[in-house]
Coordinates of C-alpha atoms in Angstrom, one line a residue:
Q1 CA 10.4 5.0 -7.6
A2 CA 12.6 7.5 -9.3
S3 CA 11.4 6.5 -12.7
V4 CA 7.8 6.6 -11.6
R5 CA 8.2 10.1 -10.1
A6 CA 10.1 11.4 -13.2
Q7 CA 7.5 10.1 -15.6
V8 CA 4.5 11.3 -13.5
E9 CA 6.1 14.8 -13.2
T10 CA 6.1 15.2 -17.0
G11 CA 2.4 15.8 -16.8
R12 CA 1.8 13.2 -19.6
P13 CA -1.5 11.2 -19.5
L14 CA -1.1 8.3 -17.1
A15 CA -1.7 5.7 -19.8
D16 CA 1.4 7.1 -21.6
V17 CA 3.4 7.2 -18.3
M18 CA 2.5 3.5 -17.7
A19 CA 3.5 2.5 -21.3
R20 CA 6.9 4.3 -20.9
L21 CA 7.5 2.7 -17.5
N22 CA 6.7 -0.7 -19.0
R23 CA 9.2 -0.3 -21.8
S24 CA 11.9 0.9 -19.4
I25 CA 11.3 -2.0 -17.1
H26 CA 11.2 -4.5 -19.9
H27 CA 14.5 -3.1 -21.2
S28 CA 16.0 -3.7 -17.8
V29 CA 14.6 -7.1 -17.0
R30 CA 14.1 -8.5 -20.6
G31 CA 10.8 -10.1 -19.7
L32 CA 12.3 -12.2 -16.9
R33 CA 10.7 -10.2 -14.1
F34 CA 7.6 -8.0 -13.7
V35 CA 6.2 -5.2 -11.6
T36 CA 2.6 -4.4 -10.8
L37 CA 1.8 -0.8 -10.3
F38 CA -1.2 1.4 -9.6
V39 CA -0.8 5.1 -10.4
A40 CA -3.4 7.8 -9.7
R41 CA -3.7 11.6 -9.9
I42 CA -6.2 12.9 -7.4
D43 CA -7.6 16.4 -7.6
T44 CA -8.4 17.0 -3.9
R45 CA -10.5 20.1 -4.8
S46 CA -12.9 18.5 -7.3
G47 CA -12.5 14.8 -6.3
A48 CA -11.5 13.8 -9.9
V49 CA -9.3 10.7 -10.0
N50 CA -7.4 9.6 -13.1
Y51 CA -5.7 6.3 -12.7
V52 CA -4.1 3.3 -14.5
N53 CA -3.8 -0.1 -13.0
G54 CA -0.8 -2.1 -14.3
G55 CA -1.7 -5.6 -13.2
H56 CA -2.0 -4.6 -9.5
N57 CA -4.6 -5.7 -7.1
P58 CA -7.5 -3.4 -7.9
P59 CA -7.9 -0.7 -5.3
Y60 CA -11.3 -0.2 -3.8
V61 CA -13.4 2.9 -3.5
M62 CA -15.7 2.7 -0.5
R63 CA -18.5 5.3 -1.1
A64 CA -19.9 7.2 1.8
S65 CA -23.3 5.7 0.7
G66 CA -21.9 2.2 1.4
E67 CA -21.4 1.2 -2.3
M68 CA -18.1 -0.2 -3.3
E69 CA -16.2 0.0 -6.6
T70 CA -12.9 -1.5 -7.9
L71 CA -10.4 0.4 -10.0
N72 CA -9.6 -2.0 -12.8
A73 CA -8.9 0.2 -15.9
G74 CA -5.3 -0.2 -17.0
G75 CA -3.6 -3.1 -18.5
L76 CA -0.9 -5.8 -18.1
L77 CA 1.8 -5.9 -15.4
L78 CA 4.9 -4.1 -16.4
G79 CA 8.1 -5.6 -17.8
M80 CA 6.8 -8.7 -19.6
F81 CA 5.6 -7.3 -23.0
P82 CA 7.4 -4.1 -24.2
E83 CA 4.5 -2.9 -26.4
A84 CA 1.7 -3.4 -23.9
E85 CA -0.9 -0.6 -24.0
Y86 CA -2.8 0.9 -21.0
E87 CA -6.2 2.5 -20.5
E88 CA -6.7 5.4 -18.2
G89 CA -9.7 5.2 -15.9
T90 CA -11.5 8.1 -14.2
I91 CA -13.8 8.3 -11.2
A92 CA -15.1 11.1 -9.0
L93 CA -14.6 10.9 -5.3
R94 CA -17.3 12.7 -3.3
P95 CA -17.1 13.9 0.3
G96 CA -16.7 10.9 2.7
D97 CA -15.6 8.5 0.0
L98 CA -12.5 6.4 0.7
L99 CA -9.9 5.0 -1.8
V100 CA -7.9 2.1 -0.5
A101 CA -4.9 0.6 -2.4
Y102 CA -3.0 -2.4 -1.1
S103 CA -0.3 -4.8 -1.9
D104 CA -0.9 -8.5 -2.5
G105 CA 0.8 -9.2 0.8
V106 CA -2.5 -8.1 2.4
T107 CA -4.7 -10.7 0.8
E108 CA -2.0 -13.4 0.6
A109 CA -1.2 -13.2 4.3
R110 CA -1.6 -16.6 5.9
A111 CA -2.9 -17.9 9.2
P112 CA -0.7 -20.5 10.9
A113 CA -1.2 -23.9 9.3
K114 CA -3.5 -26.3 11.2
A115 CA -2.5 -29.9 11.9
G116 CA -2.2 -31.8 8.6
E117 CA -2.1 -28.6 6.5
E118 CA 1.0 -27.5 4.6
F119 CA -0.2 -23.9 4.5
G120 CA -2.6 -21.8 6.6
E121 CA -5.7 -20.1 5.1
E122 CA -5.2 -16.8 3.3
F123 CA -6.6 -13.5 4.6
G124 CA -8.2 -13.1 1.1
E125 CA -10.3 -10.6 -0.7
E126 CA -13.5 -11.5 1.2
R127 CA -12.0 -10.7 4.6
L128 CA -10.5 -7.5 3.2
V129 CA -13.8 -6.3 1.8
E130 CA -15.6 -7.2 5.0
F131 CA -13.1 -5.2 7.0
L132 CA -13.3 -2.2 4.7
Q133 CA -17.1 -2.2 4.8
A134 CA -17.2 -2.4 8.6
S135 CA -14.4 0.3 8.9
R136 CA -15.3 2.7 6.1
D137 CA -16.2 5.5 8.4
L138 CA -12.9 5.5 10.2
P139 CA -10.3 8.2 9.5
A140 CA -8.0 6.9 6.7
E141 CA -4.9 6.7 9.0
T142 CA -6.8 4.8 11.6
L143 CA -8.3 2.4 9.1
V144 CA -4.8 1.6 7.7
E145 CA -3.4 1.0 11.2
R146 CA -6.3 -1.3 12.2
L147 CA -6.1 -3.2 8.9
I148 CA -2.4 -3.9 9.3
A149 CA -3.0 -4.9 13.0
R150 CA -5.8 -7.2 11.9
I151 CA -3.6 -8.9 9.3
Q152 CA -0.8 -9.4 11.9
E153 CA -3.3 -10.8 14.3
F154 CA -4.7 -13.1 11.6
S155 CA -1.1 -14.3 10.7
G156 CA -0.2 -14.9 14.3
P157 CA 3.4 -15.4 15.2
A158 CA 4.2 -16.6 11.7
Q159 CA 6.3 -14.1 9.8
L160 CA 4.5 -12.5 6.8
A161 CA 5.8 -13.9 3.5
D162 CA 5.3 -10.6 1.6
D163 CA 5.1 -6.9 2.3
V164 CA 1.9 -5.6 3.7
T165 CA 1.3 -2.2 2.3
V166 CA -1.9 -0.2 2.5
A167 CA -2.6 3.4 1.4
A168 CA -5.9 5.1 2.0
V169 CA -7.3 8.5 0.9
R170 CA -10.5 10.0 2.1
L171 CA -12.1 13.0 0.4
G172 CA -13.5 15.6 2.7

């Protein structure tokens, strides 16, 4: 976190920030581990969003109109290849639009296994998208709370195997 904050605060383009973070992480882990990371700068006045997705689950933009977009521009996960390059994406949020970023623990959360199954069914992308579409008009904080509750309900008493992290930003 400290490295991300320090790099972002330099004001460099986010693609450069991601490349620097990638080299730093690679130096520390020597390609034996990796990190996924989504970084965005949001201008809350104009709605301009600059972002880079470093191998992370692509966040969704739920438009007030009902359309949905994924934020894919970026590159590889961080730490594996020291010279990886990253592309910066840009979008414009308009009043009522909602940006939702989430960890893989959201989509990989599992229901309890049924008889004869080793593992239960995953929450998955399809359920996440259905939830977001049905809930896109909720205040961002309420949407996050209800999504996490829905995942916990889906998983039942089984302990979640991974972190469940959701961040949502609504313009206007």
